[in-house]
Amino acid sequence: MHFGGNFDLDGQRFSARLVSALTEVRQFKSDCWFPSCWNHWVIDMVHADQHHRIGDGKAFVREAGSAVIYRPKLRYWERQEAGKSQYESWIIFNLGGQLEQTFQSLVGRAGYCHFRDPDHVVTNHLRNISEHAFHRRQGFELLAQGEMLGLLGRFIAAPQVGSHLREVRSLESLAQAGSMEARIEAFIRAHINQPLTVADLAGHLNQSVSAFGHAYAKQTGETPYRAITRLKMEAAKRLLIDQGSSVKQTAQHLGFSSEYQFSRAFKRNEGVAPKLYVKAMTAKHLD
């Protein structure tokens, strides 16, 4: 697939084109260092600790939930162990003009840069790109390209926290702590394993349920109940895909009374049962 193209901003020429996207679980048959070297830019995300090596450098451990950008023609190696598996997501893309110069500066002479992803910003962007390409609904090309551009912007804006290391944070985590939306979402995430109600959220702000519900919907355009559901479904996707949790384990972790209740909620929000979602997202090769 090839999404995107050229665009101009303030007289400068930019180019960004999504070439390929892949989400899969790989089963390893032998012990080896597996080499990769692409003619394109690569963003790679691993969801479990994995040993890596770049060029002739020393081996190191990439932590679960971390992403990396590799410049074109950079050779890197991934350690594979017989009988084990690795779930990962990656996209391949081309850059041109000022945008390519910006990323060349970001990766430096080493040709790569790692990114911590504590708020799952990168994970969610990669998952959304895969979902758009998989479902191929009307307008999916623009939606996938938009997700990619948003992700590239997050990488550029990410502050440096170490050598070849930056950290991507969500807009919510960067918002003022005093805002109602930020406070409520932080509360939901902190209690994601509990059977939360709108009354719980209202109590957190010392407001009545009716007054809180009206104020929250007016400020955010979303009902408190919908906020609970949305964040629980985001957490469910991470548990099911990134951590390989079963449907039953996911239901228990997120405070649902039963696997059946969770499955109904998941299908109502995502349009497909949890098991079918996992099968589609881990087995679909997108190219």
PDB file of C-alpha atoms in Angstrom:
ATOM      1  CA  MET A   1       0.000   0.000   0.000  1.00  0.00           C
ATOM      2  CA  HIS A   2       1.161   3.562  -0.638  1.00  0.00           C
ATOM      3  CA  PHE A   3      -0.621   6.387   1.197  1.00  0.00           C
ATOM      4  CA  GLY A   4       0.301  10.063   1.264  1.00  0.00           C
ATOM      5  CA  GLY A   5       2.392  12.333  -0.864  1.00  0.00           C
ATOM      6  CA  ASN A   6       3.760  15.870  -1.005  1.00  0.00           C
ATOM      7  CA  PHE A   7       2.466  18.983   0.710  1.00  0.00           C
ATOM      8  CA  ASP A   8       3.671  22.554   1.185  1.00  0.00           C
ATOM      9  CA  LEU A   9       3.839  24.648   4.346  1.00  0.00           C
ATOM     10  CA  ASP A  10       5.240  28.168   4.550  1.00  0.00           C
ATOM     11  CA  GLY A  11       6.983  27.691   1.222  1.00  0.00           C
ATOM     12  CA  GLN A  12       8.715  24.484   2.307  1.00  0.00           C
ATOM     13  CA  ARG A  13       8.203  21.119   0.631  1.00  0.00           C
ATOM     14  CA  PHE A  14       7.343  18.088   2.738  1.00  0.00           C
ATOM     15  CA  SER A  15       6.833  14.473   1.760  1.00  0.00           C
ATOM     16  CA  ALA A  16       5.508  11.576   3.824  1.00  0.00           C
ATOM     17  CA  ARG A  17       4.326   8.276   2.350  1.00  0.00           C
ATOM     18  CA  LEU A  18       3.220   5.157   4.226  1.00  0.00           C
ATOM     19  CA  VAL A  19       4.622   2.147   2.383  1.00  0.00           C
ATOM     20  CA  SER A  20       3.718  -0.832   4.565  1.00  0.00           C
ATOM     21  CA  ALA A  21       2.307  -1.745   7.982  1.00  0.00           C
ATOM     22  CA  LEU A  22       2.473  -5.004   9.858  1.00  0.00           C
ATOM     23  CA  THR A  23       1.019  -6.306  13.112  1.00  0.00           C
ATOM     24  CA  GLU A  24       1.819  -9.898  13.925  1.00  0.00           C
ATOM     25  CA  VAL A  25       2.903 -12.524  16.399  1.00  0.00           C
ATOM     26  CA  ARG A  26       6.069 -14.247  15.198  1.00  0.00           C
ATOM     27  CA  GLN A  27       6.945 -17.774  16.304  1.00  0.00           C
ATOM     28  CA  PHE A  28      10.683 -18.473  16.404  1.00  0.00           C
ATOM     29  CA  LYS A  29      11.968 -21.862  15.227  1.00  0.00           C
ATOM     30  CA  SER A  30      15.667 -21.500  16.028  1.00  0.00           C
ATOM     31  CA  ASP A  31      18.173 -19.557  18.111  1.00  0.00           C
ATOM     32  CA  CYS A  32      19.712 -16.795  16.030  1.00  0.00           C
ATOM     33  CA  TRP A  33      20.345 -13.097  15.540  1.00  0.00           C
ATOM     34  CA  PHE A  34      17.904 -12.054  12.804  1.00  0.00           C
ATOM     35  CA  PRO A  35      19.148  -9.183  10.590  1.00  0.00           C
ATOM     36  CA  SER A  36      17.070  -6.401   9.046  1.00  0.00           C
ATOM     37  CA  CYS A  37      18.047  -3.598   6.690  1.00  0.00           C
ATOM     38  CA  TRP A  38      15.439  -1.544   4.823  1.00  0.00           C
ATOM     39  CA  ASN A  39      15.621   1.072   2.093  1.00  0.00           C
ATOM     40  CA  HIS A  40      12.933   3.027   3.961  1.00  0.00           C
ATOM     41  CA  TRP A  41      12.387   4.569   7.365  1.00  0.00           C
ATOM     42  CA  VAL A  42      11.091   2.095   9.961  1.00  0.00           C
ATOM     43  CA  ILE A  43       9.145   2.515  13.197  1.00  0.00           C
ATOM     44  CA  ASP A  44       9.222  -0.690  15.231  1.00  0.00           C
ATOM     45  CA  MET A  45       7.354  -1.389  18.478  1.00  0.00           C
ATOM     46  CA  VAL A  46       7.951  -4.445  20.680  1.00  0.00           C
ATOM     47  CA  HIS A  47       5.520  -5.547  23.375  1.00  0.00           C
ATOM     48  CA  ALA A  48       7.908  -7.775  25.314  1.00  0.00           C
ATOM     49  CA  ASP A  49      11.569  -7.392  26.286  1.00  0.00           C
ATOM     50  CA  GLN A  50      13.833  -8.332  23.386  1.00  0.00           C
ATOM     51  CA  HIS A  51      17.594  -8.340  22.809  1.00  0.00           C
ATOM     52  CA  HIS A  52      18.721  -6.062  19.992  1.00  0.00           C
ATOM     53  CA  ARG A  53      21.961  -5.055  18.348  1.00  0.00           C
ATOM     54  CA  ILE A  54      22.574  -2.171  15.954  1.00  0.00           C
ATOM     55  CA  GLY A  55      25.334  -2.545  13.392  1.00  0.00           C
ATOM     56  CA  ASP A  56      28.448  -3.915  15.059  1.00  0.00           C
ATOM     57  CA  GLY A  57      27.459  -2.524  18.458  1.00  0.00           C
ATOM     58  CA  LYS A  58      26.917  -4.422  21.674  1.00  0.00           C
ATOM     59  CA  ALA A  59      23.670  -6.247  22.400  1.00  0.00           C
ATOM     60  CA  PHE A  60      21.147  -4.524  24.645  1.00  0.00           C
ATOM     61  CA  VAL A  61      17.618  -5.165  25.869  1.00  0.00           C
ATOM     62  CA  ARG A  62      14.761  -3.193  24.358  1.00  0.00           C
ATOM     63  CA  GLU A  63      12.129  -2.869  27.047  1.00  0.00           C
ATOM     64  CA  ALA A  64       8.544  -3.953  26.428  1.00  0.00           C
ATOM     65  CA  GLY A  65       6.376  -1.137  25.128  1.00  0.00           C
ATOM     66  CA  SER A  66       9.245   0.826  23.609  1.00  0.00           C
ATOM     67  CA  ALA A  67       9.480   2.058  20.033  1.00  0.00           C
ATOM     68  CA  VAL A  68      12.445   2.820  17.807  1.00  0.00           C
ATOM     69  CA  ILE A  69      12.972   4.718  14.563  1.00  0.00           C
ATOM     70  CA  TYR A  70      15.616   3.422  12.146  1.00  0.00           C
ATOM     71  CA  ARG A  71      16.880   5.491   9.236  1.00  0.00           C
ATOM     72  CA  PRO A  72      17.040   3.867   5.778  1.00  0.00           C
ATOM     73  CA  LYS A  73      19.805   1.308   5.145  1.00  0.00           C
ATOM     74  CA  LEU A  74      20.687   0.915   8.817  1.00  0.00           C
ATOM     75  CA  ARG A  75      21.389  -2.728   9.669  1.00  0.00           C
ATOM     76  CA  TYR A  76      20.061  -3.995  12.990  1.00  0.00           C
ATOM     77  CA  TRP A  77      19.618  -7.402  14.603  1.00  0.00           C
ATOM     78  CA  GLU A  78      16.935  -9.000  16.770  1.00  0.00           C
ATOM     79  CA  ARG A  79      17.564 -12.014  18.989  1.00  0.00           C
ATOM     80  CA  GLN A  80      15.250 -14.953  18.354  1.00  0.00           C
ATOM     81  CA  GLU A  81      14.988 -17.977  20.639  1.00  0.00           C
ATOM     82  CA  ALA A  82      13.514 -21.299  19.555  1.00  0.00           C
ATOM     83  CA  GLY A  83      10.046 -21.979  20.926  1.00  0.00           C
ATOM     84  CA  LYS A  84       9.377 -18.368  21.895  1.00  0.00           C
ATOM     85  CA  SER A  85       7.223 -15.757  20.195  1.00  0.00           C
ATOM     86  CA  GLN A  86       7.218 -11.993  19.837  1.00  0.00           C
ATOM     87  CA  TYR A  87       4.295  -9.654  19.236  1.00  0.00           C
ATOM     88  CA  GLU A  88       5.309  -6.488  17.429  1.00  0.00           C
ATOM     89  CA  SER A  89       3.987  -3.704  15.251  1.00  0.00           C
ATOM     90  CA  TRP A  90       5.856  -1.694  12.691  1.00  0.00           C
ATOM     91  CA  ILE A  91       5.403   0.591   9.727  1.00  0.00           C
ATOM     92  CA  ILE A  92       7.675   1.381   6.804  1.00  0.00           C
ATOM     93  CA  PHE A  93       7.530   4.835   5.269  1.00  0.00           C
ATOM     94  CA  ASN A  94       9.347   7.355   3.081  1.00  0.00           C
ATOM     95  CA  LEU A  95      10.132  10.973   3.908  1.00  0.00           C
ATOM     96  CA  GLY A  96      11.248  13.902   1.792  1.00  0.00           C
ATOM     97  CA  GLY A  97      12.036  17.596   1.979  1.00  0.00           C
ATOM     98  CA  GLN A  98      12.239  19.382   5.309  1.00  0.00           C
ATOM     99  CA  LEU A  99      10.490  16.507   7.081  1.00  0.00           C
ATOM    100  CA  GLU A 100      13.260  14.092   6.163  1.00  0.00           C
ATOM    101  CA  GLN A 101      15.890  16.597   7.301  1.00  0.00           C
ATOM    102  CA  THR A 102      14.088  16.884  10.643  1.00  0.00           C
ATOM    103  CA  PHE A 103      14.155  13.120  11.162  1.00  0.00           C
ATOM    104  CA  GLN A 104      17.772  12.853  10.050  1.00  0.00           C
ATOM    105  CA  SER A 105      18.561  15.337  12.802  1.00  0.00           C
ATOM    106  CA  LEU A 106      16.417  13.395  15.278  1.00  0.00           C
ATOM    107  CA  VAL A 107      18.232  10.072  14.754  1.00  0.00           C
ATOM    108  CA  GLY A 108      21.643  11.716  14.407  1.00  0.00           C
ATOM    109  CA  ARG A 109      24.775  10.022  13.122  1.00  0.00           C
ATOM    110  CA  ALA A 110      23.834   6.807  14.924  1.00  0.00           C
ATOM    111  CA  GLY A 111      20.798   6.459  12.643  1.00  0.00           C
ATOM    112  CA  TYR A 112      18.266   5.494  15.301  1.00  0.00           C
ATOM    113  CA  CYS A 113      16.356   6.805  18.298  1.00  0.00           C
ATOM    114  CA  HIS A 114      14.389   4.936  20.976  1.00  0.00           C
ATOM    115  CA  PHE A 115      11.133   6.191  22.460  1.00  0.00           C
ATOM    116  CA  ARG A 116       9.489   5.352  25.745  1.00  0.00           C
ATOM    117  CA  ASP A 117       5.709   5.121  25.427  1.00  0.00           C
ATOM    118  CA  PRO A 118       4.265   5.228  28.981  1.00  0.00           C
ATOM    119  CA  ASP A 119       0.869   6.549  27.845  1.00  0.00           C
ATOM    120  CA  HIS A 120       0.609   4.099  24.896  1.00  0.00           C
ATOM    121  CA  VAL A 121       0.527   6.953  22.375  1.00  0.00           C
ATOM    122  CA  VAL A 122       2.732   5.153  19.840  1.00  0.00           C
ATOM    123  CA  THR A 123       0.965   1.841  20.455  1.00  0.00           C
ATOM    124  CA  ASN A 124      -2.442   3.384  19.780  1.00  0.00           C
ATOM    125  CA  HIS A 125      -1.301   5.177  16.601  1.00  0.00           C
ATOM    126  CA  LEU A 126       0.188   1.958  15.196  1.00  0.00           C
ATOM    127  CA  ARG A 127      -2.921  -0.006  16.120  1.00  0.00           C
ATOM    128  CA  ASN A 128      -5.179   2.582  14.465  1.00  0.00           C
ATOM    129  CA  ILE A 129      -3.115   2.493  11.276  1.00  0.00           C
ATOM    130  CA  SER A 130      -3.463  -1.302  11.213  1.00  0.00           C
ATOM    131  CA  GLU A 131      -7.203  -1.144  11.873  1.00  0.00           C
ATOM    132  CA  HIS A 132      -7.816   1.394   9.089  1.00  0.00           C
ATOM    133  CA  ALA A 133      -5.807  -0.681   6.621  1.00  0.00           C
ATOM    134  CA  PHE A 134      -7.449  -3.927   7.737  1.00  0.00           C
ATOM    135  CA  HIS A 135     -11.093  -2.800   7.608  1.00  0.00           C
ATOM    136  CA  ARG A 136     -10.562  -0.644   4.493  1.00  0.00           C
ATOM    137  CA  ARG A 137     -13.686   1.401   5.038  1.00  0.00           C
ATOM    138  CA  GLN A 138     -14.364   4.461   2.918  1.00  0.00           C
ATOM    139  CA  GLY A 139     -11.610   7.015   3.410  1.00  0.00           C
ATOM    140  CA  PHE A 140      -9.258   4.582   5.125  1.00  0.00           C
ATOM    141  CA  GLU A 141      -6.247   5.826   3.134  1.00  0.00           C
ATOM    142  CA  LEU A 142      -6.613   9.361   4.488  1.00  0.00           C
ATOM    143  CA  LEU A 143      -7.327   8.109   7.997  1.00  0.00           C
ATOM    144  CA  ALA A 144      -4.238   5.877   8.008  1.00  0.00           C
ATOM    145  CA  GLN A 145      -2.083   8.673   6.587  1.00  0.00           C
ATOM    146  CA  GLY A 146      -3.464  11.083   9.185  1.00  0.00           C
ATOM    147  CA  GLU A 147      -2.551   8.678  11.979  1.00  0.00           C
ATOM    148  CA  MET A 148       0.955   8.354  10.578  1.00  0.00           C
ATOM    149  CA  LEU A 149       1.461  12.115  10.355  1.00  0.00           C
ATOM    150  CA  GLY A 150       0.160  12.490  13.894  1.00  0.00           C
ATOM    151  CA  LEU A 151       2.632   9.867  15.076  1.00  0.00           C
ATOM    152  CA  LEU A 152       5.539  11.554  13.290  1.00  0.00           C
ATOM    153  CA  GLY A 153       4.588  14.821  14.960  1.00  0.00           C
ATOM    154  CA  ARG A 154       4.621  13.165  18.389  1.00  0.00           C
ATOM    155  CA  PHE A 155       8.117  11.819  17.743  1.00  0.00           C
ATOM    156  CA  ILE A 156       9.406  15.244  16.735  1.00  0.00           C
ATOM    157  CA  ALA A 157       7.882  16.870  19.826  1.00  0.00           C
ATOM    158  CA  ALA A 158       9.089  14.185  22.262  1.00  0.00           C
ATOM    159  CA  PRO A 159      11.688  15.553  24.726  1.00  0.00           C
ATOM    160  CA  GLN A 160      15.054  13.857  25.023  1.00  0.00           C
ATOM    161  CA  VAL A 161      15.504  11.937  28.290  1.00  0.00           C
ATOM    162  CA  GLY A 162      18.755  10.095  27.558  1.00  0.00           C
ATOM    163  CA  SER A 163      21.269   9.101  24.912  1.00  0.00           C
ATOM    164  CA  HIS A 164      19.314   8.120  21.766  1.00  0.00           C
ATOM    165  CA  LEU A 165      16.216   8.132  23.996  1.00  0.00           C
ATOM    166  CA  ARG A 166      13.092  10.294  24.033  1.00  0.00           C
ATOM    167  CA  GLU A 167       9.714   9.987  25.714  1.00  0.00           C
ATOM    168  CA  VAL A 168       6.308  10.333  24.049  1.00  0.00           C
ATOM    169  CA  ARG A 169       3.506  11.514  26.333  1.00  0.00           C
ATOM    170  CA  SER A 170      -0.199  11.820  25.671  1.00  0.00           C
ATOM    171  CA  LEU A 171      -1.929  15.167  25.417  1.00  0.00           C
ATOM    172  CA  GLU A 172      -3.921  14.210  28.491  1.00  0.00           C
ATOM    173  CA  SER A 173      -0.819  13.749  30.607  1.00  0.00           C
ATOM    174  CA  LEU A 174       0.478  17.118  29.417  1.00  0.00           C
ATOM    175  CA  ALA A 175      -2.786  18.912  30.112  1.00  0.00           C
ATOM    176  CA  GLN A 176      -3.190  21.014  33.196  1.00  0.00           C
ATOM    177  CA  ALA A 177      -3.830  18.819  36.195  1.00  0.00           C
ATOM    178  CA  GLY A 178      -6.714  21.053  37.258  1.00  0.00           C
ATOM    179  CA  SER A 179      -8.893  20.452  34.202  1.00  0.00           C
ATOM    180  CA  MET A 180     -11.967  18.323  34.760  1.00  0.00           C
ATOM    181  CA  GLU A 181     -11.255  16.011  31.834  1.00  0.00           C
ATOM    182  CA  ALA A 182      -7.625  15.399  32.838  1.00  0.00           C
ATOM    183  CA  ARG A 183      -8.569  14.750  36.468  1.00  0.00           C
ATOM    184  CA  ILE A 184     -11.377  12.354  35.554  1.00  0.00           C
ATOM    185  CA  GLU A 185      -9.334  10.400  32.994  1.00  0.00           C
ATOM    186  CA  ALA A 186      -6.461  10.128  35.451  1.00  0.00           C
ATOM    187  CA  PHE A 187      -8.917   8.817  38.075  1.00  0.00           C
ATOM    188  CA  ILE A 188     -10.369   6.258  35.659  1.00  0.00           C
ATOM    189  CA  ARG A 189      -6.921   5.000  34.652  1.00  0.00           C
ATOM    190  CA  ALA A 190      -5.846   4.767  38.295  1.00  0.00           C
ATOM    191  CA  HIS A 191      -8.946   2.656  39.084  1.00  0.00           C
ATOM    192  CA  ILE A 192      -9.250   0.856  35.732  1.00  0.00           C
ATOM    193  CA  ASN A 193      -9.457  -2.533  37.472  1.00  0.00           C
ATOM    194  CA  GLN A 194     -12.586  -1.548  39.400  1.00  0.00           C
ATOM    195  CA  PRO A 195     -16.276  -1.561  38.306  1.00  0.00           C
ATOM    196  CA  LEU A 196     -16.470   2.239  38.063  1.00  0.00           C
ATOM    197  CA  THR A 197     -19.728   4.178  37.958  1.00  0.00           C
ATOM    198  CA  VAL A 198     -20.587   7.784  37.142  1.00  0.00           C
ATOM    199  CA  ALA A 199     -21.261   8.273  40.846  1.00  0.00           C
ATOM    200  CA  ASP A 200     -17.643   7.314  41.576  1.00  0.00           C
ATOM    201  CA  LEU A 201     -16.417  10.016  39.185  1.00  0.00           C
ATOM    202  CA  ALA A 202     -18.771  12.637  40.592  1.00  0.00           C
ATOM    203  CA  GLY A 203     -17.655  11.777  44.118  1.00  0.00           C
ATOM    204  CA  HIS A 204     -14.026  12.256  43.094  1.00  0.00           C
ATOM    205  CA  LEU A 205     -14.851  15.905  42.289  1.00  0.00           C
ATOM    206  CA  ASN A 206     -17.271  16.275  45.227  1.00  0.00           C
ATOM    207  CA  GLN A 207     -20.194  16.984  42.901  1.00  0.00           C
ATOM    208  CA  SER A 208     -23.668  15.557  42.542  1.00  0.00           C
ATOM    209  CA  VAL A 209     -24.144  13.011  39.786  1.00  0.00           C
ATOM    210  CA  SER A 210     -26.495  15.256  37.778  1.00  0.00           C
ATOM    211  CA  ALA A 211     -24.355  18.391  38.060  1.00  0.00           C
ATOM    212  CA  PHE A 212     -21.172  16.493  37.224  1.00  0.00           C
ATOM    213  CA  GLY A 213     -22.715  14.664  34.273  1.00  0.00           C
ATOM    214  CA  HIS A 214     -23.988  17.898  32.735  1.00  0.00           C
ATOM    215  CA  ALA A 215     -20.724  19.793  33.269  1.00  0.00           C
ATOM    216  CA  TYR A 216     -18.519  16.978  32.007  1.00  0.00           C
ATOM    217  CA  ALA A 217     -20.549  16.420  28.826  1.00  0.00           C
ATOM    218  CA  LYS A 218     -20.607  20.167  28.123  1.00  0.00           C
ATOM    219  CA  GLN A 219     -16.834  20.505  28.541  1.00  0.00           C
ATOM    220  CA  THR A 220     -15.741  17.346  26.724  1.00  0.00           C
ATOM    221  CA  GLY A 221     -18.599  16.452  24.376  1.00  0.00           C
ATOM    222  CA  GLU A 222     -18.641  12.975  25.917  1.00  0.00           C
ATOM    223  CA  THR A 223     -20.741  11.495  28.720  1.00  0.00           C
ATOM    224  CA  PRO A 224     -18.926  10.251  31.843  1.00  0.00           C
ATOM    225  CA  TYR A 225     -20.177   6.719  31.165  1.00  0.00           C
ATOM    226  CA  ARG A 226     -18.726   6.867  27.668  1.00  0.00           C
ATOM    227  CA  ALA A 227     -15.378   8.029  29.086  1.00  0.00           C
ATOM    228  CA  ILE A 228     -15.275   5.013  31.415  1.00  0.00           C
ATOM    229  CA  THR A 229     -16.136   2.658  28.577  1.00  0.00           C
ATOM    230  CA  ARG A 230     -13.656   4.209  26.134  1.00  0.00           C
ATOM    231  CA  LEU A 231     -10.714   3.992  28.526  1.00  0.00           C
ATOM    232  CA  LYS A 232     -11.599   0.467  29.580  1.00  0.00           C
ATOM    233  CA  MET A 233     -11.772  -0.615  25.932  1.00  0.00           C
ATOM    234  CA  GLU A 234      -8.378   0.988  25.251  1.00  0.00           C
ATOM    235  CA  ALA A 235      -6.967  -0.912  28.220  1.00  0.00           C
ATOM    236  CA  ALA A 236      -8.671  -4.089  27.015  1.00  0.00           C
ATOM    237  CA  LYS A 237      -6.957  -3.854  23.624  1.00  0.00           C
ATOM    238  CA  ARG A 238      -3.570  -3.460  25.260  1.00  0.00           C
ATOM    239  CA  LEU A 239      -4.194  -6.457  27.522  1.00  0.00           C
ATOM    240  CA  LEU A 240      -5.516  -8.669  24.735  1.00  0.00           C
ATOM    241  CA  ILE A 241      -2.937  -7.744  22.095  1.00  0.00           C
ATOM    242  CA  ASP A 242       0.144  -6.317  23.777  1.00  0.00           C
ATOM    243  CA  GLN A 243       0.192  -8.619  26.806  1.00  0.00           C
ATOM    244  CA  GLY A 244      -1.567 -11.655  25.376  1.00  0.00           C
ATOM    245  CA  SER A 245      -4.173 -11.833  28.174  1.00  0.00           C
ATOM    246  CA  SER A 246      -7.163 -14.124  27.701  1.00  0.00           C
ATOM    247  CA  VAL A 247     -10.677 -12.706  27.454  1.00  0.00           C
ATOM    248  CA  LYS A 248     -11.425 -13.981  30.955  1.00  0.00           C
ATOM    249  CA  GLN A 249      -8.263 -12.461  32.407  1.00  0.00           C
ATOM    250  CA  THR A 250      -8.984  -9.145  30.697  1.00  0.00           C
ATOM    251  CA  ALA A 251     -12.528  -9.070  32.051  1.00  0.00           C
ATOM    252  CA  GLN A 252     -11.284  -9.716  35.574  1.00  0.00           C
ATOM    253  CA  HIS A 253      -8.495  -7.142  35.322  1.00  0.00           C
ATOM    254  CA  LEU A 254     -10.890  -4.405  34.178  1.00  0.00           C
ATOM    255  CA  GLY A 255     -13.509  -4.988  36.863  1.00  0.00           C
ATOM    256  CA  PHE A 256     -16.246  -6.605  34.778  1.00  0.00           C
ATOM    257  CA  SER A 257     -18.581  -8.915  36.654  1.00  0.00           C
ATOM    258  CA  SER A 258     -18.121 -11.686  34.082  1.00  0.00           C
ATOM    259  CA  GLU A 259     -16.463 -12.625  30.826  1.00  0.00           C
ATOM    260  CA  TYR A 260     -19.889 -12.390  29.196  1.00  0.00           C
ATOM    261  CA  GLN A 261     -20.445  -8.801  30.367  1.00  0.00           C
ATOM    262  CA  PHE A 262     -17.036  -7.772  29.092  1.00  0.00           C
ATOM    263  CA  SER A 263     -17.519  -9.489  25.721  1.00  0.00           C
ATOM    264  CA  ARG A 264     -20.876  -7.741  25.238  1.00  0.00           C
ATOM    265  CA  ALA A 265     -19.363  -4.353  26.072  1.00  0.00           C
ATOM    266  CA  PHE A 266     -16.389  -4.962  23.796  1.00  0.00           C
ATOM    267  CA  LYS A 267     -18.538  -6.037  20.836  1.00  0.00           C
ATOM    268  CA  ARG A 268     -20.930  -3.119  21.377  1.00  0.00           C
ATOM    269  CA  ASN A 269     -18.037  -0.657  21.187  1.00  0.00           C
ATOM    270  CA  GLU A 270     -15.699  -2.299  18.675  1.00  0.00           C
ATOM    271  CA  GLY A 271     -18.226  -4.092  16.478  1.00  0.00           C
ATOM    272  CA  VAL A 272     -16.553  -7.466  16.896  1.00  0.00           C
ATOM    273  CA  ALA A 273     -16.104 -10.010  19.698  1.00  0.00           C
ATOM    274  CA  PRO A 274     -12.781  -9.889  21.628  1.00  0.00           C
ATOM    275  CA  LYS A 275     -11.515 -13.230  20.307  1.00  0.00           C
ATOM    276  CA  LEU A 276     -12.195 -12.231  16.697  1.00  0.00           C
ATOM    277  CA  TYR A 277     -10.497  -8.881  17.284  1.00  0.00           C
ATOM    278  CA  VAL A 278      -7.366 -10.596  18.597  1.00  0.00           C
ATOM    279  CA  LYS A 279      -7.337 -13.033  15.691  1.00  0.00           C
ATOM    280  CA  ALA A 280      -7.671 -10.229  13.141  1.00  0.00           C
ATOM    281  CA  MET A 281      -5.061  -7.948  14.689  1.00  0.00           C
ATOM    282  CA  THR A 282      -2.389 -10.600  15.264  1.00  0.00           C
ATOM    283  CA  ALA A 283      -2.730 -12.592  12.064  1.00  0.00           C
ATOM    284  CA  LYS A 284      -3.306  -9.961   9.396  1.00  0.00           C
ATOM    285  CA  HIS A 285      -0.301  -9.128   7.253  1.00  0.00           C
ATOM    286  CA  LEU A 286      -0.700  -5.646   5.813  1.00  0.00           C
ATOM    287  CA  ASP A 287       1.238  -4.735   2.726  1.00  0.00           C
TER     288      ASP A 287
END
